[in-house]
Short mmCIF file of C-alpha atoms in Angstrom, two decimals:
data_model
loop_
_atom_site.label_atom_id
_atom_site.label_comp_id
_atom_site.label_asym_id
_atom_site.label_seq_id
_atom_site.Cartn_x
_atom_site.Cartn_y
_atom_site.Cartn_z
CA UNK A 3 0.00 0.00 0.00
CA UNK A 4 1.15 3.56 -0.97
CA UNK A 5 0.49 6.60 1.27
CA UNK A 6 1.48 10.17 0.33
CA UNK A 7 2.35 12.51 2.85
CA UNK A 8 3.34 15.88 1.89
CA UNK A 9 6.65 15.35 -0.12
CA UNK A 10 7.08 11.34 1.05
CA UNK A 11 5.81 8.42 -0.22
CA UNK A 12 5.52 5.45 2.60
CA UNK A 13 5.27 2.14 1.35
CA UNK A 14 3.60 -0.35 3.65
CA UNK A 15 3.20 -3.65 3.83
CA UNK A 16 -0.33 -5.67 4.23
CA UNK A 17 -2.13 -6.89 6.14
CA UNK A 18 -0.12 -5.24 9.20
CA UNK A 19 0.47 -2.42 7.54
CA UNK A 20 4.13 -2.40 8.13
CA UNK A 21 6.50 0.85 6.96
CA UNK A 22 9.03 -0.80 4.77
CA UNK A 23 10.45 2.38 2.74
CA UNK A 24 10.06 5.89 2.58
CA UNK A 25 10.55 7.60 -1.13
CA UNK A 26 12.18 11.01 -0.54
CA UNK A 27 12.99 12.28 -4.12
CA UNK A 28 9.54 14.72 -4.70
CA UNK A 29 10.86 18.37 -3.26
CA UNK A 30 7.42 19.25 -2.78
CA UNK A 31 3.71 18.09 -1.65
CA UNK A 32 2.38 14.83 -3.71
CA UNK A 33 -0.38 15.61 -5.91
CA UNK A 34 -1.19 12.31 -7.38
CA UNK A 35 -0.06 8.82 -6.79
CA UNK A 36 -0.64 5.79 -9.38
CA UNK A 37 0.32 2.00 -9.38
CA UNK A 38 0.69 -0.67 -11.75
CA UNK A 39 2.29 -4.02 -10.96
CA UNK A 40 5.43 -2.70 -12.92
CA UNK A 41 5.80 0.78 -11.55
CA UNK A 42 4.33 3.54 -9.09
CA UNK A 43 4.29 6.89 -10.77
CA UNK A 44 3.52 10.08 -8.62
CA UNK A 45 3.70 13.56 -9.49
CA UNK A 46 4.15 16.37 -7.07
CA UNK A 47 3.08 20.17 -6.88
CA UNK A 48 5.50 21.48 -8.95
CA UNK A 49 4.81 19.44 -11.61
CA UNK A 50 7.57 16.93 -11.30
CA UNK A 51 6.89 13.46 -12.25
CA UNK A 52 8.55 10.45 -10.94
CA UNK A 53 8.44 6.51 -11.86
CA UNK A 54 9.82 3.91 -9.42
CA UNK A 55 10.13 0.46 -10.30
CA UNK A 56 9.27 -2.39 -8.10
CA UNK A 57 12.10 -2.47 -5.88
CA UNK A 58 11.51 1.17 -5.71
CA UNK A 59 14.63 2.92 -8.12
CA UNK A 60 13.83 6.22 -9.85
CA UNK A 61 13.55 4.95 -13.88
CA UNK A 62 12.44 7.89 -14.98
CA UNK A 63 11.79 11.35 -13.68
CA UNK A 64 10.40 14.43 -15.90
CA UNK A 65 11.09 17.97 -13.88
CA UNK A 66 8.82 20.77 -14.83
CA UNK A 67 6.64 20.13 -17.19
CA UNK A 68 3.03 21.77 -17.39
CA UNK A 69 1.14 18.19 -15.98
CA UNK A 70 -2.10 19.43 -14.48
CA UNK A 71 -2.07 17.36 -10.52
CA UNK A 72 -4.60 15.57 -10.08
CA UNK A 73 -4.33 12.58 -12.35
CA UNK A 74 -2.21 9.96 -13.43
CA UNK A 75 -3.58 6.93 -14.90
CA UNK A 76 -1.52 3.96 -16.53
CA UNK A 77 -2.76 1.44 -18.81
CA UNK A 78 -3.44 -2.08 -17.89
CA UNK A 79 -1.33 -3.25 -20.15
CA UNK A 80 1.10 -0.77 -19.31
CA UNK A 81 1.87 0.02 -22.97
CA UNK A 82 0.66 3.75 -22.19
CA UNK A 83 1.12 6.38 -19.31
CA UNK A 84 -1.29 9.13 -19.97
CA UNK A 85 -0.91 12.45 -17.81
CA UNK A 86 -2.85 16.07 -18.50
CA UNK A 87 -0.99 18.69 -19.71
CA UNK A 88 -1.14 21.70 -18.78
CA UNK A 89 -2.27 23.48 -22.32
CA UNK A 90 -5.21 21.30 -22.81
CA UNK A 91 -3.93 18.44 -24.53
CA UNK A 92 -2.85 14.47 -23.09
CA UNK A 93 0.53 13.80 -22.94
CA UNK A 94 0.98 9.83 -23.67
CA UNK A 95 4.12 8.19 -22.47
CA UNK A 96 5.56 4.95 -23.63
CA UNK A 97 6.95 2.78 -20.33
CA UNK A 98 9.57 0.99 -22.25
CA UNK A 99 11.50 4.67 -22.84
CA UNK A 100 9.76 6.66 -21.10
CA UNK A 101 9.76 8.93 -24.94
CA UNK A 102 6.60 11.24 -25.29
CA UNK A 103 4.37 8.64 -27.18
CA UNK A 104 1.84 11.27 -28.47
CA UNK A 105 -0.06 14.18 -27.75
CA UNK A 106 -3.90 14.38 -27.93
CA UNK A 107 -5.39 17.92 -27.81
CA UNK A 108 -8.30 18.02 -26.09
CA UNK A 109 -11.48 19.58 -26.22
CA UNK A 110 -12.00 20.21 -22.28
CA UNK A 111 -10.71 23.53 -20.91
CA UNK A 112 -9.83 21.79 -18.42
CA UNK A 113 -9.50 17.91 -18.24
CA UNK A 114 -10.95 16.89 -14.84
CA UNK A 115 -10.60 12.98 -15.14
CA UNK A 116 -8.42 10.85 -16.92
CA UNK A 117 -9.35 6.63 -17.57
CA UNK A 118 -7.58 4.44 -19.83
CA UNK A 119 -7.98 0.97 -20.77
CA UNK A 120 -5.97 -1.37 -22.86
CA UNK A 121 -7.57 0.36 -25.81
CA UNK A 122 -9.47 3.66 -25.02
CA UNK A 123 -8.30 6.39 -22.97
CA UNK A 124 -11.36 8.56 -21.67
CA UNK A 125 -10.90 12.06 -20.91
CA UNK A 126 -13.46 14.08 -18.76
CA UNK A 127 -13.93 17.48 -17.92
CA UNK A 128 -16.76 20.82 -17.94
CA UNK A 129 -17.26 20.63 -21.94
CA UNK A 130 -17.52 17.55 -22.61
CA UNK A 131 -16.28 13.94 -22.36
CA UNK A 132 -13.98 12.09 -25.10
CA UNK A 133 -12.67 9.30 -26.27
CA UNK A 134 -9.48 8.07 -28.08
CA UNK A 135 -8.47 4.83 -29.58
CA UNK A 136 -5.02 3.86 -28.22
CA UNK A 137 -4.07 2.54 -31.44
CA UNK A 138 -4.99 4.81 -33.85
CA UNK A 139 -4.79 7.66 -31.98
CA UNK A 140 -8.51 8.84 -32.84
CA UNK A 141 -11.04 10.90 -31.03
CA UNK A 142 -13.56 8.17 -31.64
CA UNK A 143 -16.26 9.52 -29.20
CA UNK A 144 -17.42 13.22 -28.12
CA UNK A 145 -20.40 13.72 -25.84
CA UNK A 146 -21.29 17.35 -24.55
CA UNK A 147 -21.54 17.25 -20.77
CA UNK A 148 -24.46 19.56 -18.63
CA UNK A 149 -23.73 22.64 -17.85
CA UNK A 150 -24.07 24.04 -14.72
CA UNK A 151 -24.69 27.25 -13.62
CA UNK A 152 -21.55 29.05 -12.36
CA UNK A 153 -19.32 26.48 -14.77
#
């Protein structure tokens, strides 16, 4: 299990929930935390992002970027790391590099959630939500969302 507190990630092991490591490297408050069974990928408040392997080893660390916190996601098959960007588009990663995949401009003003799958990555925000096909690279979907008042 994987806790974030301020700048540290604590690593604990179940079902006692034993502290077995503390990651230092983020020089400011964690923003977003995800895991796959290969790799735990956080980003912090300055917009650093960091992936660990399994026995914990920086593999790859990007230092300001313009990643939006908040979201993180990795695919299943761990083929792509998608993260928000901070000019409305959907920076795609691939793991075995760690090169910039591709870039997918979004609709959203701002991009709110972020889901992928082994062959869709969903993006939602105020506007609307979409839909890409991971190996084409097509918007294949757009639906207009509600608005609210005051959005």
């Amino acid at each position: 299990m994987f806790v974030g507190i301020g700048s540290v990630i604590n690593v604990y092991m179940l079902p006692k929930c034993t502290l077995v490591r503390r990651l230092t490297r983020h020089r400011s408050n964690l923003a977003s935390l995800s895991v796959t069974s290969n790799y735990l990928i956080s980003i912090d408040q300055t917009r650093n992002l960091i992936i660990w392997d399994s026995r914990f080893r920086v593999v790859h660390e990007i230092k300001n970027e313009t990643f939006c916190v908040g979201q993180v996601p990795v695919c299943a098959n761990e083929k792509v790391v998608a993260a928000q960007s901070g000019d409305h588009s959907i920076l795609l990663l691939d793991p075995s590099n760690w090169s910039e995949r591709r870039s997918l401009s979004a609709k959203n003003k701002s991009v709110n959630a972020l889901d992928i799958s082994d062959r869709y990555l969903l993006a939602g925000g105020y506007d609307c939500l979409e839909a890409w096909d991971l190996n084409s690279f097509a918007k294949v979907r757009e639906i207009a969302t509600q608005k609210w008042p005051g959005y």
